[in-house]
mmCIF file of C-alpha atoms and ligand atoms in Angstrom:
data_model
loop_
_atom_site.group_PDB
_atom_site.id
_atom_site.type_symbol
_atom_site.label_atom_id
_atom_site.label_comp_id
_atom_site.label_asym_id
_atom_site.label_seq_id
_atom_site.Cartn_x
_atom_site.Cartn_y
_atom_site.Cartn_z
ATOM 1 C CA UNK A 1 3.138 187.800 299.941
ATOM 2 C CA UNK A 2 0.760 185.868 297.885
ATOM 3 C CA UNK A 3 -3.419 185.831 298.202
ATOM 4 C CA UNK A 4 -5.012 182.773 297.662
ATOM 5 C CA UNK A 5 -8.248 182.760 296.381
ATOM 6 C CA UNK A 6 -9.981 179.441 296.150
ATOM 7 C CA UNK A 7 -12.887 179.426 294.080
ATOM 8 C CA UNK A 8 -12.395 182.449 291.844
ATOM 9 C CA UNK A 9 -15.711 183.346 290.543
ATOM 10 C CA UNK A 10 -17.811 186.256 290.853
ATOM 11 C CA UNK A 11 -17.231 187.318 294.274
ATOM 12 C CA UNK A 12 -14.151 186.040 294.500
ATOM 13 C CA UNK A 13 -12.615 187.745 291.675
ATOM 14 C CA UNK A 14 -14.003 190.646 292.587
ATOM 15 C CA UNK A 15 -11.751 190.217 296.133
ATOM 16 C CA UNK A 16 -8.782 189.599 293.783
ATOM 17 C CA UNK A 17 -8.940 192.179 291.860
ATOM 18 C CA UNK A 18 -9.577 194.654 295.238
ATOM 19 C CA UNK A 19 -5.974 193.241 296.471
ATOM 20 C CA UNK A 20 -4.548 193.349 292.938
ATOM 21 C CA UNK A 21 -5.552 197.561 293.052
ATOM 22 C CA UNK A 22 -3.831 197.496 296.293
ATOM 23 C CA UNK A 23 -0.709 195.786 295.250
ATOM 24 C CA UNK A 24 -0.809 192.124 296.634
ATOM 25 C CA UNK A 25 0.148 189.397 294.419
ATOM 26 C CA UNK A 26 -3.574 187.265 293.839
ATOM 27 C CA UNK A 27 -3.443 183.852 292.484
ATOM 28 C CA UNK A 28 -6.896 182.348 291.727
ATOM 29 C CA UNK A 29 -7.911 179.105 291.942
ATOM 30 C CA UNK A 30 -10.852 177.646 289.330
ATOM 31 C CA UNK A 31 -11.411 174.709 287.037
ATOM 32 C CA UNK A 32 -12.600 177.254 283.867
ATOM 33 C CA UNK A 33 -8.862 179.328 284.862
ATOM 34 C CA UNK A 34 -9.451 181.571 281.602
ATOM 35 C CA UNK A 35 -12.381 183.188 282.744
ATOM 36 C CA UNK A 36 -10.133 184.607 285.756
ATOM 37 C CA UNK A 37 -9.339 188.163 284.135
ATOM 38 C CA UNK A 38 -5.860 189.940 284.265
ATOM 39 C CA UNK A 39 -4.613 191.275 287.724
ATOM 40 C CA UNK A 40 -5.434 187.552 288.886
ATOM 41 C CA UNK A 41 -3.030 184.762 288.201
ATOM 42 C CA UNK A 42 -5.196 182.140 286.943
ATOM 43 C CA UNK A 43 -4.526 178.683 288.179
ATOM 44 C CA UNK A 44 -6.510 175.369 286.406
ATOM 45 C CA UNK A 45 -7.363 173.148 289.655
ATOM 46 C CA UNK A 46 -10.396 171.618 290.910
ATOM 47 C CA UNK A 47 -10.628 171.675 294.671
ATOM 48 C CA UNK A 48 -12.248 168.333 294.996
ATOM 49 C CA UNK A 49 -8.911 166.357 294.105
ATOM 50 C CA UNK A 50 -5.319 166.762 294.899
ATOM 51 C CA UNK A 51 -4.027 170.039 294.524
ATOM 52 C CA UNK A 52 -1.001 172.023 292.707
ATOM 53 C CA UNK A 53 2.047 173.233 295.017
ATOM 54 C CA UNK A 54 0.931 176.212 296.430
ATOM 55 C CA UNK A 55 2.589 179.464 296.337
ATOM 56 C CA UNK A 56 5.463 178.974 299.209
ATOM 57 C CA UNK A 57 4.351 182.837 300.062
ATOM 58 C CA UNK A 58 0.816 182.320 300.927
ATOM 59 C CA UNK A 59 -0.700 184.679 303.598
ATOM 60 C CA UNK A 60 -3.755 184.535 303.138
ATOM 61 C CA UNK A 61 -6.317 182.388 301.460
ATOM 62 C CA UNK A 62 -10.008 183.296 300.861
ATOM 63 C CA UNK A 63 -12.293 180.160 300.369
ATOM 64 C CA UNK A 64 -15.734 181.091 297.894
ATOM 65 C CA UNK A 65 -16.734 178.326 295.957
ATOM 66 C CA UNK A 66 -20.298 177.826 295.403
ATOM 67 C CA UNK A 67 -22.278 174.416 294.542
ATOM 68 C CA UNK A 68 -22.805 173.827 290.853
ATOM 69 C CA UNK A 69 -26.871 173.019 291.903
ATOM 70 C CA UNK A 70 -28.856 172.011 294.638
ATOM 71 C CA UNK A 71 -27.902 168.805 295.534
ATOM 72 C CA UNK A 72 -26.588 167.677 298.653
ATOM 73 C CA UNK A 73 -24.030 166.162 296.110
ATOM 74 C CA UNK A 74 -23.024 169.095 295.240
ATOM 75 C CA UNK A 75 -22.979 170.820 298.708
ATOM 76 C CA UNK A 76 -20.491 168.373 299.987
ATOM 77 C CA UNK A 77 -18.090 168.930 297.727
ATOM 78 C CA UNK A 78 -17.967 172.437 296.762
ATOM 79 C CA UNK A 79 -18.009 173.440 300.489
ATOM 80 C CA UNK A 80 -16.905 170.792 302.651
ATOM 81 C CA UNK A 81 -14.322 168.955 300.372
ATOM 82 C CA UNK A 82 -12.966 171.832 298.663
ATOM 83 C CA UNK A 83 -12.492 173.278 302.251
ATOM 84 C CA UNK A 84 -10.823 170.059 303.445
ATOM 85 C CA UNK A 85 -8.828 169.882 300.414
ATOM 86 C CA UNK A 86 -7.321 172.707 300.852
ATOM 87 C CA UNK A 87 -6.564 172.680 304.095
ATOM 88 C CA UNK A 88 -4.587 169.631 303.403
ATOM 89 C CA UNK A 89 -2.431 171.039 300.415
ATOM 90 C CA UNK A 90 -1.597 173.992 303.093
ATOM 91 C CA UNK A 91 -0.650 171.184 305.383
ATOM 92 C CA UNK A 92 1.320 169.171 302.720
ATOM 93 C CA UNK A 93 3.086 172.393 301.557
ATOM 94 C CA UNK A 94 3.970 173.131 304.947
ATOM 95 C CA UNK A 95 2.324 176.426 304.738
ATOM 96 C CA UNK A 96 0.430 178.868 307.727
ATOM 97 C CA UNK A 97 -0.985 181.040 306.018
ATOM 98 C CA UNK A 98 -1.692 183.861 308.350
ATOM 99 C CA UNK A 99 -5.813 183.999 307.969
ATOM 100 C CA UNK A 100 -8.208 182.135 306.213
ATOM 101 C CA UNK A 101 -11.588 183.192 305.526
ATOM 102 C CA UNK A 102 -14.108 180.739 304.604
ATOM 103 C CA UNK A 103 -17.194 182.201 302.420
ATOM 104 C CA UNK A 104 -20.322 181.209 304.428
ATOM 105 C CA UNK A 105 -23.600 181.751 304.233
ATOM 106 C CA UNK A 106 -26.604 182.778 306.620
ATOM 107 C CA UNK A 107 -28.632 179.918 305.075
ATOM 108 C CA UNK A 108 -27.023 177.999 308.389
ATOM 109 C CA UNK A 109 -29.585 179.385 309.889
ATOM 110 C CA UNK A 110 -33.058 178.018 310.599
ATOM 111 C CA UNK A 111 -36.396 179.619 311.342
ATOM 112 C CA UNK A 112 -35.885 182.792 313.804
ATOM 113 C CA UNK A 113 -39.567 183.957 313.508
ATOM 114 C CA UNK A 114 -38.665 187.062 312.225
ATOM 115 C CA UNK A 115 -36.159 187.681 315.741
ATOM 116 C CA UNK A 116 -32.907 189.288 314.702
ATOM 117 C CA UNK A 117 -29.599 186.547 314.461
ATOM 118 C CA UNK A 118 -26.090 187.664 315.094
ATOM 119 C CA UNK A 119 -22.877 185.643 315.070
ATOM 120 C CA UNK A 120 -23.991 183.914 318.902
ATOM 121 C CA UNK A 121 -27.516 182.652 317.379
ATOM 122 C CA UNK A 122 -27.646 178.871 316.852
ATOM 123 C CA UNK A 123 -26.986 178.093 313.166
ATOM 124 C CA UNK A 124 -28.800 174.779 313.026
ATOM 125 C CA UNK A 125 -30.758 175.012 310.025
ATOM 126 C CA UNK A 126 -32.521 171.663 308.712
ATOM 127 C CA UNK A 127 -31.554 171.883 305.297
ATOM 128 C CA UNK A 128 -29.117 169.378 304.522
ATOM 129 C CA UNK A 129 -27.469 172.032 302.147
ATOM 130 C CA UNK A 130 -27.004 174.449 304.761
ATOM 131 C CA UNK A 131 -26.090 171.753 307.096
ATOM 132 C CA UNK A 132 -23.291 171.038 304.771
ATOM 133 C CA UNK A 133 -22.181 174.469 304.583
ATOM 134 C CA UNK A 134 -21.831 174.249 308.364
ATOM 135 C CA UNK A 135 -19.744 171.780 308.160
ATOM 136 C CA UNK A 136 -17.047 173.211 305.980
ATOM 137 C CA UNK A 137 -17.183 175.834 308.648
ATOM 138 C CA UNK A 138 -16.710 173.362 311.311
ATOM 139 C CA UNK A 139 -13.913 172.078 309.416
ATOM 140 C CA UNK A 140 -12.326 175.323 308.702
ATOM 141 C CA UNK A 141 -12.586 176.630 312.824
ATOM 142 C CA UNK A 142 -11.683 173.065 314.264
ATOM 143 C CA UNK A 143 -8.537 172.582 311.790
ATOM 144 C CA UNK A 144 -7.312 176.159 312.097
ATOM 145 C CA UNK A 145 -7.218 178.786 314.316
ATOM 146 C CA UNK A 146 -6.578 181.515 311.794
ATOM 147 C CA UNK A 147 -9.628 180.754 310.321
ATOM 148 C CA UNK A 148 -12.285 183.188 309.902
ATOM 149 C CA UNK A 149 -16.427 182.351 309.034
ATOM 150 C CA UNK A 150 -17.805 185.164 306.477
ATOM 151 C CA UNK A 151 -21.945 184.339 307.033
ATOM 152 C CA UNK A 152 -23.639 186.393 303.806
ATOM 153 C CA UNK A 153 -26.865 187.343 303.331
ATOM 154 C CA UNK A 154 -28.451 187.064 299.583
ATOM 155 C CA UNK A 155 -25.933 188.585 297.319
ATOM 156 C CA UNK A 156 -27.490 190.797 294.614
ATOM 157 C CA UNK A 157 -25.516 193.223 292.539
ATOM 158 C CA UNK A 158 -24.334 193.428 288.786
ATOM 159 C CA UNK A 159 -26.135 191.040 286.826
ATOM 160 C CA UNK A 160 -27.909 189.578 289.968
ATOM 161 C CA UNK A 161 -31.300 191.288 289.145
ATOM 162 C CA UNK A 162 -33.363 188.430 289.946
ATOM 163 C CA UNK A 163 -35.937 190.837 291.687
ATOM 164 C CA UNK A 164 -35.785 193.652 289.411
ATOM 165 C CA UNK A 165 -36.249 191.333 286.488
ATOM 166 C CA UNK A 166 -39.515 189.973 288.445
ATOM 167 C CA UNK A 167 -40.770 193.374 288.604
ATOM 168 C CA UNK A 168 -40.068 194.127 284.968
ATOM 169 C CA UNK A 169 -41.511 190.885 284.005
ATOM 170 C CA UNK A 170 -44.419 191.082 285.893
ATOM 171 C CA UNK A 171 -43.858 188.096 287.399
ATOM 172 C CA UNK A 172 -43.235 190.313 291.022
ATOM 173 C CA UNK A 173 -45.604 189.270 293.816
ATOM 174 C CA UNK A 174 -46.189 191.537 296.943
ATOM 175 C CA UNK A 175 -46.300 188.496 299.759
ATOM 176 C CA UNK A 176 -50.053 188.652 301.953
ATOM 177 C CA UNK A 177 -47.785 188.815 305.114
ATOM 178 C CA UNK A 178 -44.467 190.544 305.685
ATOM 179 C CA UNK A 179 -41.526 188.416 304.716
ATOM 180 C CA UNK A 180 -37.937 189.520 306.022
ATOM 181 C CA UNK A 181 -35.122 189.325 303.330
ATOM 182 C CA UNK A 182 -31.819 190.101 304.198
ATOM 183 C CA UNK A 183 -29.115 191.092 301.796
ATOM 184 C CA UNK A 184 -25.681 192.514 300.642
ATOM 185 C CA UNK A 185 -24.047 193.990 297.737
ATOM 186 C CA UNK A 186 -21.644 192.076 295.730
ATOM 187 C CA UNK A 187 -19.018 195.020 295.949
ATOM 188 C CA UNK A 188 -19.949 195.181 300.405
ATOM 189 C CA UNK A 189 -19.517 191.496 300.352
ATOM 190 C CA UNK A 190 -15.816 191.419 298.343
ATOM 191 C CA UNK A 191 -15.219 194.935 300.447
ATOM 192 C CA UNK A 192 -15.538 193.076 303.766
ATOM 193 C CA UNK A 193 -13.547 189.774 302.979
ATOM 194 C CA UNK A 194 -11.003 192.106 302.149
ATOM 195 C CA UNK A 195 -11.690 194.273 305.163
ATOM 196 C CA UNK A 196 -11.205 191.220 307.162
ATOM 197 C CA UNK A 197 -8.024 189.382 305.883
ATOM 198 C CA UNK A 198 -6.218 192.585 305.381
ATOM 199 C CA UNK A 199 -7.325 195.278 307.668
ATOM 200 C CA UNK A 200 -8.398 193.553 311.163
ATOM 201 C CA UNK A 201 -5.940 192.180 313.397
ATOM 202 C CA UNK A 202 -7.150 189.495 315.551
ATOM 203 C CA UNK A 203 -11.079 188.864 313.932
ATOM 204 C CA UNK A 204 -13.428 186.958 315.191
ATOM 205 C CA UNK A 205 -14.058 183.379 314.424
ATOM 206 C CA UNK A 206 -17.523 184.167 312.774
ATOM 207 C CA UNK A 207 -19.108 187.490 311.233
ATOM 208 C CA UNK A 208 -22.441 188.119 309.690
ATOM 209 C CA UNK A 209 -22.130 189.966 306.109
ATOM 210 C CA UNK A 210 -25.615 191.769 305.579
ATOM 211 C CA UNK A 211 -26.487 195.571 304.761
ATOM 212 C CA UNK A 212 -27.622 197.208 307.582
ATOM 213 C CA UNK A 213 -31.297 197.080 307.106
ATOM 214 C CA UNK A 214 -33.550 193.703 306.937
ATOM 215 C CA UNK A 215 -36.741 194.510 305.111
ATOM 216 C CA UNK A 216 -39.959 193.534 303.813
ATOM 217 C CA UNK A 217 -39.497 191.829 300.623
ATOM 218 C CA UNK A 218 -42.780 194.258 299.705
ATOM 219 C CA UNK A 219 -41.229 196.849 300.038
ATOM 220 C CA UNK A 220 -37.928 195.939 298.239
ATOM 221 C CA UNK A 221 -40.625 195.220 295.314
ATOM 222 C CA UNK A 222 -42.586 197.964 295.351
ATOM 223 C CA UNK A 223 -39.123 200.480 295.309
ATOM 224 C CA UNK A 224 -37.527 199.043 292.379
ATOM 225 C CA UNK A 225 -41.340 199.246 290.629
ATOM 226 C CA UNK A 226 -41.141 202.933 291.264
ATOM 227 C CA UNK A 227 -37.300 203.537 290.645
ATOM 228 C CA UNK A 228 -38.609 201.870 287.374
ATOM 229 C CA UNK A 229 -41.802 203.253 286.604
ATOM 230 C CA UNK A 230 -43.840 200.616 286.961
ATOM 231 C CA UNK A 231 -47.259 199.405 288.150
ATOM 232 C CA UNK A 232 -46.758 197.601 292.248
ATOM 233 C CA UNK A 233 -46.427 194.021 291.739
ATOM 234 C CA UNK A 234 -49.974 192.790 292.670
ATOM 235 C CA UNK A 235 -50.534 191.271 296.373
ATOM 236 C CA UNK A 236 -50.295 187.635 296.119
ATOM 237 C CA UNK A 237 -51.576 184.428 298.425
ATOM 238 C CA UNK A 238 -50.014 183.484 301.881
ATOM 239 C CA UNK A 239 -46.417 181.382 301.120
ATOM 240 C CA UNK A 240 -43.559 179.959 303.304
ATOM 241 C CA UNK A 241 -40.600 182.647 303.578
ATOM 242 C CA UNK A 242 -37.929 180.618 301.297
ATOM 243 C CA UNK A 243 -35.223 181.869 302.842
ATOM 244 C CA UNK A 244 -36.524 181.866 306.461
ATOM 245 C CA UNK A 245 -38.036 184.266 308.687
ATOM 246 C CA UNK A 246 -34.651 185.855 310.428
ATOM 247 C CA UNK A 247 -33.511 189.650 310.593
ATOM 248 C CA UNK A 248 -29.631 189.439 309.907
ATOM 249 C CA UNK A 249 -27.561 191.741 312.570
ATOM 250 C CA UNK A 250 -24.079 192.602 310.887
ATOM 251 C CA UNK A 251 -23.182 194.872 313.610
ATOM 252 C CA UNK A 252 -20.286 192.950 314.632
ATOM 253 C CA UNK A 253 -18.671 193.278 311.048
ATOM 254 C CA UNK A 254 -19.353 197.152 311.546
ATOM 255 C CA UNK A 255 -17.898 197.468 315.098
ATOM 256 C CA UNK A 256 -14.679 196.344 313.636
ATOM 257 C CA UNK A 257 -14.104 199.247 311.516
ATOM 258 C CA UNK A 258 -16.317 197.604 308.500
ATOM 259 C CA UNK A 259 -18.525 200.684 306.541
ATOM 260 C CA UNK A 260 -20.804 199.731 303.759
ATOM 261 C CA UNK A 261 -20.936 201.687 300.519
ATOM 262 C CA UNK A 262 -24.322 200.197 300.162
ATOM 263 C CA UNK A 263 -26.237 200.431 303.394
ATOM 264 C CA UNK A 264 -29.698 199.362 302.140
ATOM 265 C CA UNK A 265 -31.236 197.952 299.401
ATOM 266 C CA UNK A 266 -32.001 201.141 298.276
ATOM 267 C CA UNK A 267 -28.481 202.835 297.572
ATOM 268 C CA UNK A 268 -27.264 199.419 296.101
ATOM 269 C CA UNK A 269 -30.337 198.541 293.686
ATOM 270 C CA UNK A 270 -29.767 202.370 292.549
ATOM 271 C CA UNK A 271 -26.374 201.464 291.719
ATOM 272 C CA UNK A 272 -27.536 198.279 289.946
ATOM 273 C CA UNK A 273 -30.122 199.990 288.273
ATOM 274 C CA UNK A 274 -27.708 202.377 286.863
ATOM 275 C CA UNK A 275 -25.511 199.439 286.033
ATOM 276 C CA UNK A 276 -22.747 200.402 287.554
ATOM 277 C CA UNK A 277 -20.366 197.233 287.441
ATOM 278 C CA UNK A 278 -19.879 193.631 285.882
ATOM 279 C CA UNK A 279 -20.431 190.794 287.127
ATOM 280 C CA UNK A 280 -17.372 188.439 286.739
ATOM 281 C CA UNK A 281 -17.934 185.445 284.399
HETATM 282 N N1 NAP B 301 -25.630 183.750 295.938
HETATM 283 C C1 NAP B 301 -25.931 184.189 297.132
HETATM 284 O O1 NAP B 301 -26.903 184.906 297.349
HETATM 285 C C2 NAP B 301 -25.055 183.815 298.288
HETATM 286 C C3 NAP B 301 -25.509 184.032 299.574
HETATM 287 C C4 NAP B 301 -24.676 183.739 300.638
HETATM 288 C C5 NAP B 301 -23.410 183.239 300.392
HETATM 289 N N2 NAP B 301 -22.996 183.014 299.123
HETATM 290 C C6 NAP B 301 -21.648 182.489 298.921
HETATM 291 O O2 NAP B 301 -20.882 183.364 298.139
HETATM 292 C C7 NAP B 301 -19.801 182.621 297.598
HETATM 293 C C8 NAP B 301 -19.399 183.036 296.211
HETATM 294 O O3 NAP B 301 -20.469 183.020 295.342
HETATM 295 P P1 NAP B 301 -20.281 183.516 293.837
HETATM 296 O O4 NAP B 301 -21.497 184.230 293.486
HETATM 297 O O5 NAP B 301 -18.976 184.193 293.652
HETATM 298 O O6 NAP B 301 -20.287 182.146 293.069
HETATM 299 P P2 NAP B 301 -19.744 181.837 291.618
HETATM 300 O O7 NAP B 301 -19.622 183.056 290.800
HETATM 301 O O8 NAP B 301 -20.550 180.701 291.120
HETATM 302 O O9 NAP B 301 -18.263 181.337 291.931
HETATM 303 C C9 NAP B 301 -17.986 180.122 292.535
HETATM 304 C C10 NAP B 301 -16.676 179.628 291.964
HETATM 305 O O10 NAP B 301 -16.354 178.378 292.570
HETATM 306 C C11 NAP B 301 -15.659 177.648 291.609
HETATM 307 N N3 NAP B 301 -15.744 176.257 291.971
HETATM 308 C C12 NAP B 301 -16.843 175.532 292.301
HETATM 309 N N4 NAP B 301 -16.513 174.242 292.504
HETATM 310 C C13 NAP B 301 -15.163 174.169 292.307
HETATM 311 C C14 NAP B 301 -14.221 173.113 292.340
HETATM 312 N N5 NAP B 301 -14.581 171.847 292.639
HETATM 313 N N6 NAP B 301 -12.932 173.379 292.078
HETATM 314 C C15 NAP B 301 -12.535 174.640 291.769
HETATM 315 N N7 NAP B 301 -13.382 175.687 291.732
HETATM 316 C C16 NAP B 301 -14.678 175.439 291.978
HETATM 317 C C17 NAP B 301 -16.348 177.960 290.288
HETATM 318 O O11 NAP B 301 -15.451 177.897 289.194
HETATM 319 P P3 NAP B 301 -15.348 176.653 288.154
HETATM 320 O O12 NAP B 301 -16.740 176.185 287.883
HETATM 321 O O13 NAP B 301 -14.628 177.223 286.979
HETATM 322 O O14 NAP B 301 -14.527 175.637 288.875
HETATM 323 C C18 NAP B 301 -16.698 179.426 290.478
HETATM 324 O O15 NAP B 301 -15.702 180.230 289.930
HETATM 325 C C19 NAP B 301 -20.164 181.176 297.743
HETATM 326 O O16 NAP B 301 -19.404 180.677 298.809
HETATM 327 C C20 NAP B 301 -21.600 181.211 298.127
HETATM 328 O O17 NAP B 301 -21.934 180.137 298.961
HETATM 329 C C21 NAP B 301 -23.783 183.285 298.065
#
């Protein structure tokens, strides 16, 4: 049996190389196909135009592209026409492949005020990026009904040190109000997709992928200035929460069977911090 993965970069390689250790046969799918290290067959394709036969033995295929930039552009077709696209090769190769989990993100989300979001909140976000990424979700649940939604949370992990290189730089600001930040570790994030497509009979439709504590992105600052010796981050002027105001819930993921190695930001920036890991090129 054969693991897809569509969109082979960081995260996704990291899945690959989890089902590699546990002796599936992963074939990765990215237009730079020699960056895809061994353990991963690396296939050339770009998932915006037609693609190669598939493996005939396809069980399962993990979706994780990400847009090049910010554009809507770019939205549309590294989520919703990669998505579509593959969908049809499956359906030209004749192929059911027996789950497939679209990478999501909670970005679908709007505004919550700070109130906590699970997998029945609306996800009607006015961004037209997150919009689109809605839509390749839509596409995904209404074309298949193996399909599975994997919403995460801000991925930080090796070589993701945007914060910690803030707070090093001195660039950190402590917001005037609380803002909530949710987040996951790359390793939880590639742990659960693999958790999902390979350990969970029937899933759900939709699961949120966040550690188990939504915090104060103070507080977040002012840790990784004392894991690091540093002065706090001074307090800084009143500013719109980027990301939204939302406290992710990921208890569904947890209730079926799901344990993170990195429950809070505090175990998994340790781990960063002490570099444990690469981040895949
Ligand atoms: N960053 C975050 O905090 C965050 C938060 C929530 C969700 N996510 C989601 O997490 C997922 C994975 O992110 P990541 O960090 O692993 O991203 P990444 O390292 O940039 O990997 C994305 C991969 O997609 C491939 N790709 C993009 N367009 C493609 C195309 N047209 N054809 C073939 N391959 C294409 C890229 O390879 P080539 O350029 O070689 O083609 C790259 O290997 C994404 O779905 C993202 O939306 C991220």
């Amino acid at each position: 049996m054969t693991v897809l993965i569509a969109g082979c970069g960081d995260l996704g390689t990291e899945v690959g190389l989890r089902l590699a250790a546990r002796g599936e046969r992963v074939v990765g799918l990215r237009r730079s196909a020699e960056r895809i290290p061994a353990g991963i067959e690396g296939v050339a394709a770009d998932l915006t135009q037609p693609l190669p036969p598939l493996p005939p033995d396809t069980d399962v295929v993990v979706i994780a592209t990400a847009a090049g930039d910010r554009s809507e552009a770019a939205y549309r077709s590294a989520y919703v026409e990669s998505t579509r696209n593959v969908l049809d090769a499956l359906e030209r190769d004749g192929l059911h492949p027996r789950r497939i989990l679209f990478v999501s993100s909670t970005a679908v989300y709007g505004d919550f005020d700070g109130g906590l979001v699970t997998e029945e909140s609306p996800a009607e976000s006015a961004a037209p990026t997150a919009r689109l990424i809605r839509e390749a979700e839509q596409v995904l649940l209404g074309r298949s009904d193996r399909g599975t939604v994997l919403r995460l949370s801000g991925i930080y992990g090796p070589g993701r040190t945007r914060l910690i290189d803030q707070v090093k730089g001195g660039t950190a600001v402590l917001p005037a109000e609380p803002q909530w930040t949710n987040r996951i570790h790359r390793d939880d994030a590639a742990a659960a997709i693999v958790h999902l497509v390979m350990d969970v009979d029937s899933p759900a439709p939709v699961y949120l992928g966040s550690d188990e504590l939504p915090v104060d992105l103070g507080e977040v600052l002012l840790f990784l200035a004392g894991e690091l010796g540093l002065p706090h981050p001074p307090r800084g002027e009143a500013t719109s929460n980027r990301g939204g105001a939302r406290r992710v819930d990921s208890s569904l993921l947890r209730s079926s069977g799901f344990s993170f190695t990195y429950p809070t930001y505090r175990e998994g920036y340790r781990a960063v911090l002490a570099g444990h890991g690469v981040r895949h090129p």
